[in-house]
Every structure is written in C-alpha cells, then in structure tokens.
C-alpha cells in the first residue's frame, strides 16, 4: 500500500472479521481501529447513501447484521467493500477509513440520533424511495 501525499496515514494491514463483523485496520501512524461493518454500510460514501448534494442523504436502516462478502482494492488509495445486502458502490479511501476509525463514537451517536428522529431503529427494514408501506388490517 503506497503512501499518500495528503498526509493521511495509510493502512499497513486490513483484516475482515466475519464473526464479529468488523474491519480491523492498522495505519502507518500507529493507530489501530476496529470499524463495524454496520457503521461502514450506513456511512458508505456512495451516492446511494450520500445523495448527489446536501440534503439528499438517505438514512440507512436495517443494517445491523450486514456483512462484507469481499473487498476489492482500488489502486493504492481505496477499497470497495461488497456488502451482503448487495451494496457495492462505495469507494472507501484511506482518509475516509481513517476518519471512520477516529470518529467512530461521534458517528455512531449521530446515526442513532438520526434514527430516533426518523422514528426508526437499527433493525427497521430499509424502505426504497418511492415504495409505499401497507399495513394489513386485522380482522
């Protein structure tokens, strides 16, 4: 893994832990993080999650049990995780992975707050845009 010119530490090792559902990553700065797959998935830098501009973010729900089925290296600057829910369009640069590791607690708190504001939780099924939710009438 090549050194970046931005000053951001680069990964020395990346390990996918399926059982605990975390990405273990060690950086050239000496820092070492365990980033949950769920956190990676709900903060994916893809347009599907971030939208195409401010205010277009899509709150991700139902991702507690998501796993990473594979990781593709993208040159010497990023990885592309392939998540078990089919999501595979996020390019996680070294600087973005470093941010996820360093800011994990704040990002979790922000995510949980957004879920609460939306009346959802980590297990609420994801509803696609344009889809309607129908409730069955009880007899």
PDB file of N, CA, C and O in Angstrom, residues 11-89:
ATOM      1  N   UNK A  11      -3.030   2.536   5.380  1.00  0.00           N
ATOM      2  CA  UNK A  11      -3.158   1.247   6.058  1.00  0.00           C
ATOM      3  C   UNK A  11      -1.901   0.394   5.885  1.00  0.00           C
ATOM      4  O   UNK A  11      -1.322   0.337   4.806  1.00  0.00           O
ATOM      5  N   UNK A  12      -1.505  -0.239   6.965  1.00  0.00           N
ATOM      6  CA  UNK A  12      -0.432  -1.220   6.922  1.00  0.00           C
ATOM      7  C   UNK A  12      -1.012  -2.620   6.822  1.00  0.00           C
ATOM      8  O   UNK A  12      -0.400  -3.504   6.246  1.00  0.00           O
ATOM      9  N   UNK A  13      -2.208  -2.793   7.392  1.00  0.00           N
ATOM     10  CA  UNK A  13      -2.902  -4.078   7.294  1.00  0.00           C
ATOM     11  C   UNK A  13      -4.401  -3.848   7.408  1.00  0.00           C
ATOM     12  O   UNK A  13      -4.857  -2.942   8.102  1.00  0.00           O
ATOM     13  N   UNK A  14      -5.148  -4.683   6.692  1.00  0.00           N
ATOM     14  CA  UNK A  14      -6.612  -4.661   6.729  1.00  0.00           C
ATOM     15  C   UNK A  14      -7.063  -6.109   6.861  1.00  0.00           C
ATOM     16  O   UNK A  14      -6.672  -6.951   6.057  1.00  0.00           O
ATOM     17  N   UNK A  15      -7.876  -6.372   7.890  1.00  0.00           N
ATOM     18  CA  UNK A  15      -8.387  -7.726   8.120  1.00  0.00           C
ATOM     19  C   UNK A  15      -9.896  -7.676   8.263  1.00  0.00           C
ATOM     20  O   UNK A  15     -10.422  -6.861   9.026  1.00  0.00           O
ATOM     21  N   UNK A  16     -10.583  -8.539   7.544  1.00  0.00           N
ATOM     22  CA  UNK A  16     -12.042  -8.654   7.636  1.00  0.00           C
ATOM     23  C   UNK A  16     -12.353  -9.759   8.637  1.00  0.00           C
ATOM     24  O   UNK A  16     -11.910 -10.892   8.467  1.00  0.00           O
ATOM     25  N   UNK A  17     -13.099  -9.416   9.680  1.00  0.00           N
ATOM     26  CA  UNK A  17     -13.506 -10.390  10.696  1.00  0.00           C
ATOM     27  C   UNK A  17     -15.005 -10.659  10.531  1.00  0.00           C
ATOM     28  O   UNK A  17     -15.832  -9.835  10.939  1.00  0.00           O
ATOM     29  N   UNK A  18     -15.341 -11.775   9.913  1.00  0.00           N
ATOM     30  CA  UNK A  18     -16.740 -12.097   9.632  1.00  0.00           C
ATOM     31  C   UNK A  18     -17.552 -12.325  10.906  1.00  0.00           C
ATOM     32  O   UNK A  18     -18.677 -11.845  11.016  1.00  0.00           O
ATOM     33  N   UNK A  19     -17.018 -13.084  11.853  1.00  0.00           N
ATOM     34  CA  UNK A  19     -17.796 -13.435  13.043  1.00  0.00           C
ATOM     35  C   UNK A  19     -18.191 -12.199  13.853  1.00  0.00           C
ATOM     36  O   UNK A  19     -19.334 -12.055  14.266  1.00  0.00           O
ATOM     37  N   UNK A  20     -17.241 -11.302  14.068  1.00  0.00           N
ATOM     38  CA  UNK A  20     -17.535 -10.088  14.844  1.00  0.00           C
ATOM     39  C   UNK A  20     -18.017  -8.936  13.962  1.00  0.00           C
ATOM     40  O   UNK A  20     -18.373  -7.879  14.482  1.00  0.00           O
ATOM     41  N   UNK A  21     -18.020  -9.143  12.642  1.00  0.00           N
ATOM     42  CA  UNK A  21     -18.485  -8.143  11.673  1.00  0.00           C
ATOM     43  C   UNK A  21     -17.772  -6.800  11.843  1.00  0.00           C
ATOM     44  O   UNK A  21     -18.394  -5.754  11.950  1.00  0.00           O
ATOM     45  N   UNK A  22     -16.433  -6.863  11.841  1.00  0.00           N
ATOM     46  CA  UNK A  22     -15.634  -5.637  11.903  1.00  0.00           C
ATOM     47  C   UNK A  22     -14.486  -5.707  10.911  1.00  0.00           C
ATOM     48  O   UNK A  22     -14.006  -6.786  10.573  1.00  0.00           O
ATOM     49  N   UNK A  23     -14.089  -4.530  10.461  1.00  0.00           N
ATOM     50  CA  UNK A  23     -12.905  -4.382   9.637  1.00  0.00           C
ATOM     51  C   UNK A  23     -11.809  -3.884  10.573  1.00  0.00           C
ATOM     52  O   UNK A  23     -11.935  -2.812  11.165  1.00  0.00           O
ATOM     53  N   UNK A  24     -10.763  -4.678  10.728  1.00  0.00           N
ATOM     54  CA  UNK A  24      -9.628  -4.284  11.561  1.00  0.00           C
ATOM     55  C   UNK A  24      -8.605  -3.638  10.646  1.00  0.00           C
ATOM     56  O   UNK A  24      -8.239  -4.205   9.612  1.00  0.00           O
ATOM     57  N   UNK A  25      -8.151  -2.451  11.012  1.00  0.00           N
ATOM     58  CA  UNK A  25      -7.234  -1.723  10.147  1.00  0.00           C
ATOM     59  C   UNK A  25      -6.159  -1.033  10.990  1.00  0.00           C
ATOM     60  O   UNK A  25      -6.465  -0.385  11.984  1.00  0.00           O
ATOM     61  N   UNK A  26      -4.915  -1.234  10.593  1.00  0.00           N
ATOM     62  CA  UNK A  26      -3.766  -0.598  11.250  1.00  0.00           C
ATOM     63  C   UNK A  26      -3.172   0.413  10.282  1.00  0.00           C
ATOM     64  O   UNK A  26      -2.953   0.098   9.106  1.00  0.00           O
ATOM     65  N   UNK A  27      -2.906   1.615  10.794  1.00  0.00           N
ATOM     66  CA  UNK A  27      -2.379   2.686   9.964  1.00  0.00           C
ATOM     67  C   UNK A  27      -0.910   2.964  10.254  1.00  0.00           C
ATOM     68  O   UNK A  27      -0.396   2.641  11.323  1.00  0.00           O
ATOM     69  N   UNK A  28      -0.267   3.620   9.305  1.00  0.00           N
ATOM     70  CA  UNK A  28       1.147   3.967   9.422  1.00  0.00           C
ATOM     71  C   UNK A  28       1.417   4.918  10.587  1.00  0.00           C
ATOM     72  O   UNK A  28       2.551   5.037  11.033  1.00  0.00           O
ATOM     73  N   UNK A  29       0.385   5.554  11.111  1.00  0.00           N
ATOM     74  CA  UNK A  29       0.515   6.456  12.256  1.00  0.00           C
ATOM     75  C   UNK A  29       0.638   5.679  13.561  1.00  0.00           C
ATOM     76  O   UNK A  29       0.877   6.265  14.610  1.00  0.00           O
ATOM     77  N   UNK A  30       0.435   4.355  13.497  1.00  0.00           N
ATOM     78  CA  UNK A  30       0.447   3.540  14.706  1.00  0.00           C
ATOM     79  C   UNK A  30      -0.951   3.319  15.263  1.00  0.00           C
ATOM     80  O   UNK A  30      -1.135   2.534  16.191  1.00  0.00           O
ATOM     81  N   UNK A  31      -1.937   3.998  14.691  1.00  0.00           N
ATOM     82  CA  UNK A  31      -3.316   3.831  15.165  1.00  0.00           C
ATOM     83  C   UNK A  31      -3.913   2.556  14.580  1.00  0.00           C
ATOM     84  O   UNK A  31      -3.588   2.145  13.469  1.00  0.00           O
ATOM     85  N   UNK A  32      -4.796   1.968  15.361  1.00  0.00           N
ATOM     86  CA  UNK A  32      -5.395   0.670  15.035  1.00  0.00           C
ATOM     87  C   UNK A  32      -6.885   0.771  15.355  1.00  0.00           C
ATOM     88  O   UNK A  32      -7.246   1.182  16.455  1.00  0.00           O
ATOM     89  N   UNK A  33      -7.733   0.429  14.397  1.00  0.00           N
ATOM     90  CA  UNK A  33      -9.180   0.566  14.592  1.00  0.00           C
ATOM     91  C   UNK A  33      -9.896  -0.729  14.254  1.00  0.00           C
ATOM     92  O   UNK A  33      -9.446  -1.512  13.418  1.00  0.00           O
ATOM     93  N   UNK A  34     -11.048  -0.916  14.898  1.00  0.00           N
ATOM     94  CA  UNK A  34     -11.993  -1.976  14.571  1.00  0.00           C
ATOM     95  C   UNK A  34     -13.275  -1.258  14.154  1.00  0.00           C
ATOM     96  O   UNK A  34     -13.984  -0.713  14.998  1.00  0.00           O
ATOM     97  N   UNK A  35     -13.557  -1.235  12.857  1.00  0.00           N
ATOM     98  CA  UNK A  35     -14.702  -0.494  12.331  1.00  0.00           C
ATOM     99  C   UNK A  35     -15.820  -1.486  12.015  1.00  0.00           C
ATOM    100  O   UNK A  35     -15.659  -2.356  11.162  1.00  0.00           O
ATOM    101  N   UNK A  36     -16.961  -1.382  12.710  1.00  0.00           N
ATOM    102  CA  UNK A  36     -18.076  -2.302  12.442  1.00  0.00           C
ATOM    103  C   UNK A  36     -18.572  -2.175  11.002  1.00  0.00           C
ATOM    104  O   UNK A  36     -18.647  -1.079  10.451  1.00  0.00           O
ATOM    105  N   UNK A  37     -18.917  -3.313  10.416  1.00  0.00           N
ATOM    106  CA  UNK A  37     -19.465  -3.317   9.056  1.00  0.00           C
ATOM    107  C   UNK A  37     -20.700  -2.425   8.972  1.00  0.00           C
ATOM    108  O   UNK A  37     -20.908  -1.735   7.986  1.00  0.00           O
ATOM    109  N   UNK A  38     -21.532  -2.474  10.002  1.00  0.00           N
ATOM    110  CA  UNK A  38     -22.748  -1.659  10.003  1.00  0.00           C
ATOM    111  C   UNK A  38     -22.404  -0.173   9.878  1.00  0.00           C
ATOM    112  O   UNK A  38     -23.036   0.556   9.105  1.00  0.00           O
ATOM    113  N   UNK A  39     -21.407   0.282  10.612  1.00  0.00           N
ATOM    114  CA  UNK A  39     -21.001   1.687  10.529  1.00  0.00           C
ATOM    115  C   UNK A  39     -20.509   2.019   9.125  1.00  0.00           C
ATOM    116  O   UNK A  39     -20.866   3.054   8.553  1.00  0.00           O
ATOM    117  N   UNK A  40     -19.711   1.119   8.557  1.00  0.00           N
ATOM    118  CA  UNK A  40     -19.238   1.335   7.188  1.00  0.00           C
ATOM    119  C   UNK A  40     -20.408   1.422   6.216  1.00  0.00           C
ATOM    120  O   UNK A  40     -20.441   2.282   5.338  1.00  0.00           O
ATOM    121  N   UNK A  41     -21.383   0.549   6.396  1.00  0.00           N
ATOM    122  CA  UNK A  41     -22.511   0.494   5.455  1.00  0.00           C
ATOM    123  C   UNK A  41     -23.386   1.739   5.551  1.00  0.00           C
ATOM    124  O   UNK A  41     -23.785   2.307   4.537  1.00  0.00           O
ATOM    125  N   UNK A  42     -23.684   2.185   6.776  1.00  0.00           N
ATOM    126  CA  UNK A  42     -24.586   3.338   6.914  1.00  0.00           C
ATOM    127  C   UNK A  42     -23.888   4.658   6.587  1.00  0.00           C
ATOM    128  O   UNK A  42     -24.556   5.651   6.308  1.00  0.00           O
ATOM    129  N   UNK A  43     -22.562   4.656   6.597  1.00  0.00           N
ATOM    130  CA  UNK A  43     -21.794   5.839   6.213  1.00  0.00           C
ATOM    131  C   UNK A  43     -21.044   5.610   4.902  1.00  0.00           C
ATOM    132  O   UNK A  43     -20.028   6.253   4.646  1.00  0.00           O
ATOM    133  N   UNK A  44     -21.549   4.727   4.064  1.00  0.00           N
ATOM    134  CA  UNK A  44     -20.908   4.489   2.775  1.00  0.00           C
ATOM    135  C   UNK A  44     -20.813   5.804   2.004  1.00  0.00           C
ATOM    136  O   UNK A  44     -21.777   6.570   1.965  1.00  0.00           O
ATOM    137  N   UNK A  45     -19.659   6.066   1.394  1.00  0.00           N
ATOM    138  CA  UNK A  45     -19.509   7.315   0.640  1.00  0.00           C
ATOM    139  C   UNK A  45     -20.146   7.271  -0.748  1.00  0.00           C
ATOM    140  O   UNK A  45     -19.877   8.123  -1.589  1.00  0.00           O
ATOM    141  N   UNK A  46     -21.025   6.321  -0.993  1.00  0.00           N
ATOM    142  CA  UNK A  46     -21.669   6.197  -2.307  1.00  0.00           C
ATOM    143  C   UNK A  46     -22.823   7.194  -2.450  1.00  0.00           C
ATOM    144  O   UNK A  46     -23.396   7.659  -1.472  1.00  0.00           O
ATOM    145  N   UNK A  47     -23.192   7.475  -3.687  1.00  0.00           N
ATOM    146  CA  UNK A  47     -24.323   8.366  -3.955  1.00  0.00           C
ATOM    147  C   UNK A  47     -25.627   7.766  -3.434  1.00  0.00           C
ATOM    148  O   UNK A  47     -26.548   8.497  -3.069  1.00  0.00           O
ATOM    149  N   UNK A  48     -25.717   6.447  -3.389  1.00  0.00           N
ATOM    150  CA  UNK A  48     -26.911   5.780  -2.861  1.00  0.00           C
ATOM    151  C   UNK A  48     -27.176   6.192  -1.411  1.00  0.00           C
ATOM    152  O   UNK A  48     -28.319   6.265  -0.980  1.00  0.00           O
ATOM    153  N   UNK A  49     -26.124   6.491  -0.672  1.00  0.00           N
ATOM    154  CA  UNK A  49     -26.241   6.866   0.738  1.00  0.00           C
ATOM    155  C   UNK A  49     -26.146   8.379   0.916  1.00  0.00           C
ATOM    156  O   UNK A  49     -26.953   8.977   1.616  1.00  0.00           O
ATOM    157  N   UNK A  50     -25.167   9.000   0.271  1.00  0.00           N
ATOM    158  CA  UNK A  50     -24.931  10.435   0.475  1.00  0.00           C
ATOM    159  C   UNK A  50     -25.786  11.322  -0.411  1.00  0.00           C
ATOM    160  O   UNK A  50     -25.880  12.519  -0.177  1.00  0.00           O
ATOM    161  N   UNK A  51     -26.392  10.744  -1.441  1.00  0.00           N
ATOM    162  CA  UNK A  51     -27.152  11.544  -2.390  1.00  0.00           C
ATOM    163  C   UNK A  51     -26.206  12.252  -3.336  1.00  0.00           C
ATOM    164  O   UNK A  51     -25.005  11.987  -3.356  1.00  0.00           O
ATOM    165  N   UNK A  52     -26.757  13.171  -4.103  1.00  0.00           N
ATOM    166  CA  UNK A  52     -25.947  13.902  -5.081  1.00  0.00           C
ATOM    167  C   UNK A  52     -25.732  15.347  -4.663  1.00  0.00           C
ATOM    168  O   UNK A  52     -25.277  16.159  -5.459  1.00  0.00           O
ATOM    169  N   UNK A  53     -26.055  15.655  -3.416  1.00  0.00           N
ATOM    170  CA  UNK A  53     -25.861  17.003  -2.910  1.00  0.00           C
ATOM    171  C   UNK A  53     -26.378  17.101  -1.493  1.00  0.00           C
ATOM    172  O   UNK A  53     -27.042  16.190  -0.990  1.00  0.00           O
ATOM    173  N   UNK A  54     -26.090  18.225  -0.833  1.00  0.00           N
ATOM    174  CA  UNK A  54     -26.548  18.425   0.540  1.00  0.00           C
ATOM    175  C   UNK A  54     -28.070  18.272   0.661  1.00  0.00           C
ATOM    176  O   UNK A  54     -28.811  18.714  -0.206  1.00  0.00           O
ATOM    177  N   UNK A  55     -28.485  17.585   1.712  1.00  0.00           N
ATOM    178  CA  UNK A  55     -29.904  17.379   1.951  1.00  0.00           C
ATOM    179  C   UNK A  55     -30.485  16.175   1.235  1.00  0.00           C
ATOM    180  O   UNK A  55     -31.663  15.871   1.385  1.00  0.00           O
ATOM    181  N   UNK A  56     -29.684  15.476   0.451  1.00  0.00           N
ATOM    182  CA  UNK A  56     -30.177  14.317  -0.290  1.00  0.00           C
ATOM    183  C   UNK A  56     -29.732  12.991   0.326  1.00  0.00           C
ATOM    184  O   UNK A  56     -29.910  11.933  -0.276  1.00  0.00           O
ATOM    185  N   UNK A  57     -29.165  13.055   1.523  1.00  0.00           N
ATOM    186  CA  UNK A  57     -28.710  11.844   2.188  1.00  0.00           C
ATOM    187  C   UNK A  57     -29.880  10.898   2.420  1.00  0.00           C
ATOM    188  O   UNK A  57     -31.011  11.335   2.652  1.00  0.00           O
ATOM    189  N   UNK A  58     -29.614   9.593   2.338  1.00  0.00           N
ATOM    190  CA  UNK A  58     -30.644   8.587   2.554  1.00  0.00           C
ATOM    191  C   UNK A  58     -30.298   7.821   3.826  1.00  0.00           C
ATOM    192  O   UNK A  58     -29.258   7.157   3.894  1.00  0.00           O
ATOM    193  N   UNK A  59     -31.145   7.945   4.846  1.00  0.00           N
ATOM    194  CA  UNK A  59     -30.922   7.247   6.111  1.00  0.00           C
ATOM    195  C   UNK A  59     -30.985   5.744   5.870  1.00  0.00           C
ATOM    196  O   UNK A  59     -31.970   5.225   5.343  1.00  0.00           O
ATOM    197  N   UNK A  60     -29.938   5.060   6.242  1.00  0.00           N
ATOM    198  CA  UNK A  60     -29.844   3.616   6.066  1.00  0.00           C
ATOM    199  C   UNK A  60     -30.352   2.930   7.327  1.00  0.00           C
ATOM    200  O   UNK A  60     -29.926   3.263   8.432  1.00  0.00           O
ATOM    201  N   UNK A  61     -31.256   1.985   7.167  1.00  0.00           N
ATOM    202  CA  UNK A  61     -31.795   1.235   8.306  1.00  0.00           C
ATOM    203  C   UNK A  61     -31.685  -0.256   8.019  1.00  0.00           C
ATOM    204  O   UNK A  61     -31.468  -0.661   6.882  1.00  0.00           O
ATOM    205  N   UNK A  62     -31.842  -1.042   9.060  1.00  0.00           N
ATOM    206  CA  UNK A  62     -31.830  -2.489   8.892  1.00  0.00           C
ATOM    207  C   UNK A  62     -30.473  -3.053   8.517  1.00  0.00           C
ATOM    208  O   UNK A  62     -30.387  -4.094   7.868  1.00  0.00           O
ATOM    209  N   UNK A  63     -29.400  -2.411   8.913  1.00  0.00           N
ATOM    210  CA  UNK A  63     -28.056  -2.835   8.500  1.00  0.00           C
ATOM    211  C   UNK A  63     -27.256  -3.471   9.637  1.00  0.00           C
ATOM    212  O   UNK A  63     -26.075  -3.757   9.478  1.00  0.00           O
ATOM    213  N   UNK A  64     -27.885  -3.755  10.779  1.00  0.00           N
ATOM    214  CA  UNK A  64     -27.176  -4.303  11.935  1.00  0.00           C
ATOM    215  C   UNK A  64     -26.442  -5.598  11.598  1.00  0.00           C
ATOM    216  O   UNK A  64     -25.324  -5.823  12.039  1.00  0.00           O
ATOM    217  N   UNK A  65     -27.053  -6.467  10.814  1.00  0.00           N
ATOM    218  CA  UNK A  65     -26.489  -7.790  10.522  1.00  0.00           C
ATOM    219  C   UNK A  65     -25.703  -7.842   9.217  1.00  0.00           C
ATOM    220  O   UNK A  65     -25.291  -8.920   8.787  1.00  0.00           O
ATOM    221  N   UNK A  66     -25.482  -6.706   8.569  1.00  0.00           N
ATOM    222  CA  UNK A  66     -24.787  -6.705   7.283  1.00  0.00           C
ATOM    223  C   UNK A  66     -23.367  -7.256   7.454  1.00  0.00           C
ATOM    224  O   UNK A  66     -22.726  -7.048   8.484  1.00  0.00           O
ATOM    225  N   UNK A  67     -22.930  -7.986   6.447  1.00  0.00           N
ATOM    226  CA  UNK A  67     -21.560  -8.495   6.441  1.00  0.00           C
ATOM    227  C   UNK A  67     -20.854  -7.986   5.190  1.00  0.00           C
ATOM    228  O   UNK A  67     -21.480  -7.407   4.303  1.00  0.00           O
ATOM    229  N   UNK A  68     -19.565  -8.213   5.146  1.00  0.00           N
ATOM    230  CA  UNK A  68     -18.778  -7.867   3.969  1.00  0.00           C
ATOM    231  C   UNK A  68     -18.411  -9.177   3.292  1.00  0.00           C
ATOM    232  O   UNK A  68     -17.708 -10.007   3.868  1.00  0.00           O
ATOM    233  N   UNK A  69     -18.921  -9.366   2.083  1.00  0.00           N
ATOM    234  CA  UNK A  69     -18.668 -10.605   1.340  1.00  0.00           C
ATOM    235  C   UNK A  69     -17.333 -10.589   0.616  1.00  0.00           C
ATOM    236  O   UNK A  69     -16.828 -11.638   0.225  1.00  0.00           O
ATOM    237  N   UNK A  70     -16.779  -9.415   0.420  1.00  0.00           N
ATOM    238  CA  UNK A  70     -15.494  -9.294  -0.253  1.00  0.00           C
ATOM    239  C   UNK A  70     -15.041  -7.856  -0.269  1.00  0.00           C
ATOM    240  O   UNK A  70     -15.820  -6.947   0.009  1.00  0.00           O
ATOM    241  N   UNK A  71     -13.759  -7.678  -0.561  1.00  0.00           N
ATOM    242  CA  UNK A  71     -13.183  -6.332  -0.666  1.00  0.00           C
ATOM    243  C   UNK A  71     -12.315  -6.312  -1.910  1.00  0.00           C
ATOM    244  O   UNK A  71     -11.482  -7.199  -2.113  1.00  0.00           O
ATOM    245  N   UNK A  72     -12.527  -5.298  -2.728  1.00  0.00           N
ATOM    246  CA  UNK A  72     -11.704  -5.126  -3.921  1.00  0.00           C
ATOM    247  C   UNK A  72     -10.799  -3.919  -3.720  1.00  0.00           C
ATOM    248  O   UNK A  72     -11.282  -2.835  -3.389  1.00  0.00           O
ATOM    249  N   UNK A  73      -9.490  -4.086  -3.911  1.00  0.00           N
ATOM    250  CA  UNK A  73      -8.599  -2.929  -3.832  1.00  0.00           C
ATOM    251  C   UNK A  73      -8.828  -2.009  -5.021  1.00  0.00           C
ATOM    252  O   UNK A  73      -9.101  -2.469  -6.131  1.00  0.00           O
ATOM    253  N   UNK A  74      -8.747  -0.727  -4.794  1.00  0.00           N
ATOM    254  CA  UNK A  74      -8.901   0.272  -5.850  1.00  0.00           C
ATOM    255  C   UNK A  74      -7.587   1.057  -5.909  1.00  0.00           C
ATOM    256  O   UNK A  74      -7.399   2.023  -5.171  1.00  0.00           O
ATOM    257  N   UNK A  75      -6.693   0.592  -6.746  1.00  0.00           N
ATOM    258  CA  UNK A  75      -5.384   1.233  -6.843  1.00  0.00           C
ATOM    259  C   UNK A  75      -4.685   1.213  -5.500  1.00  0.00           C
ATOM    260  O   UNK A  75      -4.810   0.262  -4.732  1.00  0.00           O
ATOM    261  N   UNK A  76      -3.978   2.285  -5.208  1.00  0.00           N
ATOM    262  CA  UNK A  76      -3.265   2.423  -3.935  1.00  0.00           C
ATOM    263  C   UNK A  76      -3.909   3.480  -3.047  1.00  0.00           C
ATOM    264  O   UNK A  76      -3.226   4.134  -2.267  1.00  0.00           O
ATOM    265  N   UNK A  77      -5.224   3.637  -3.191  1.00  0.00           N
ATOM    266  CA  UNK A  77      -5.871   4.721  -2.457  1.00  0.00           C
ATOM    267  C   UNK A  77      -7.181   4.334  -1.768  1.00  0.00           C
ATOM    268  O   UNK A  77      -7.684   5.094  -0.948  1.00  0.00           O
ATOM    269  N   UNK A  78      -7.759   3.162  -2.080  1.00  0.00           N
ATOM    270  CA  UNK A  78      -9.089   2.854  -1.547  1.00  0.00           C
ATOM    271  C   UNK A  78      -9.392   1.363  -1.653  1.00  0.00           C
ATOM    272  O   UNK A  78      -8.674   0.608  -2.308  1.00  0.00           O
ATOM    273  N   UNK A  79     -10.506   0.992  -1.009  1.00  0.00           N
ATOM    274  CA  UNK A  79     -11.087  -0.340  -1.168  1.00  0.00           C
ATOM    275  C   UNK A  79     -12.560  -0.177  -1.498  1.00  0.00           C
ATOM    276  O   UNK A  79     -13.170   0.857  -1.207  1.00  0.00           O
ATOM    277  N   UNK A  80     -13.115  -1.209  -2.125  1.00  0.00           N
ATOM    278  CA  UNK A  80     -14.545  -1.230  -2.423  1.00  0.00           C
ATOM    279  C   UNK A  80     -15.109  -2.484  -1.771  1.00  0.00           C
ATOM    280  O   UNK A  80     -14.966  -3.588  -2.290  1.00  0.00           O
ATOM    281  N   UNK A  81     -15.776  -2.308  -0.607  1.00  0.00           N
ATOM    282  CA  UNK A  81     -16.395  -3.466   0.041  1.00  0.00           C
ATOM    283  C   UNK A  81     -17.647  -3.903  -0.703  1.00  0.00           C
ATOM    284  O   UNK A  81     -18.372  -3.083  -1.265  1.00  0.00           O
ATOM    285  N   UNK A  82     -17.876  -5.196  -0.700  1.00  0.00           N
ATOM    286  CA  UNK A  82     -19.096  -5.760  -1.267  1.00  0.00           C
ATOM    287  C   UNK A  82     -19.907  -6.272  -0.080  1.00  0.00           C
ATOM    288  O   UNK A  82     -19.520  -7.246   0.577  1.00  0.00           O
ATOM    289  N   UNK A  83     -20.995  -5.574   0.218  1.00  0.00           N
ATOM    290  CA  UNK A  83     -21.804  -5.885   1.389  1.00  0.00           C
ATOM    291  C   UNK A  83     -22.845  -6.955   1.081  1.00  0.00           C
ATOM    292  O   UNK A  83     -23.280  -7.096  -0.072  1.00  0.00           O
ATOM    293  N   UNK A  84     -23.259  -7.668   2.111  1.00  0.00           N
ATOM    294  CA  UNK A  84     -24.206  -8.777   1.944  1.00  0.00           C
ATOM    295  C   UNK A  84     -25.584  -8.333   1.481  1.00  0.00           C
ATOM    296  O   UNK A  84     -26.350  -9.144   0.975  1.00  0.00           O
ATOM    297  N   UNK A  85     -25.902  -7.045   1.612  1.00  0.00           N
ATOM    298  CA  UNK A  85     -27.206  -6.554   1.143  1.00  0.00           C
ATOM    299  C   UNK A  85     -27.147  -6.122  -0.324  1.00  0.00           C
ATOM    300  O   UNK A  85     -28.090  -5.539  -0.843  1.00  0.00           O
ATOM    301  N   UNK A  86     -26.018  -6.398  -0.980  1.00  0.00           N
ATOM    302  CA  UNK A  86     -25.878  -6.071  -2.392  1.00  0.00           C
ATOM    303  C   UNK A  86     -25.209  -4.734  -2.662  1.00  0.00           C
ATOM    304  O   UNK A  86     -24.842  -4.442  -3.795  1.00  0.00           O
ATOM    305  N   UNK A  87     -25.023  -3.924  -1.653  1.00  0.00           N
ATOM    306  CA  UNK A  87     -24.398  -2.610  -1.842  1.00  0.00           C
ATOM    307  C   UNK A  87     -22.913  -2.800  -2.143  1.00  0.00           C
ATOM    308  O   UNK A  87     -22.200  -3.471  -1.402  1.00  0.00           O
ATOM    309  N   UNK A  88     -22.454  -2.200  -3.242  1.00  0.00           N
ATOM    310  CA  UNK A  88     -21.044  -2.346  -3.605  1.00  0.00           C
ATOM    311  C   UNK A  88     -20.502  -1.123  -4.341  1.00  0.00           C
ATOM    312  O   UNK A  88     -19.504  -1.203  -5.043  1.00  0.00           O
ATOM    313  N   UNK A  89     -21.147   0.025  -4.165  1.00  0.00           N
ATOM    314  CA  UNK A  89     -20.733   1.197  -4.943  1.00  0.00           C
ATOM    315  C   UNK A  89     -19.961   2.237  -4.135  1.00  0.00           C
ATOM    316  O   UNK A  89     -19.640   3.292  -4.664  1.00  0.00           O
TER     317      UNK A  89
END
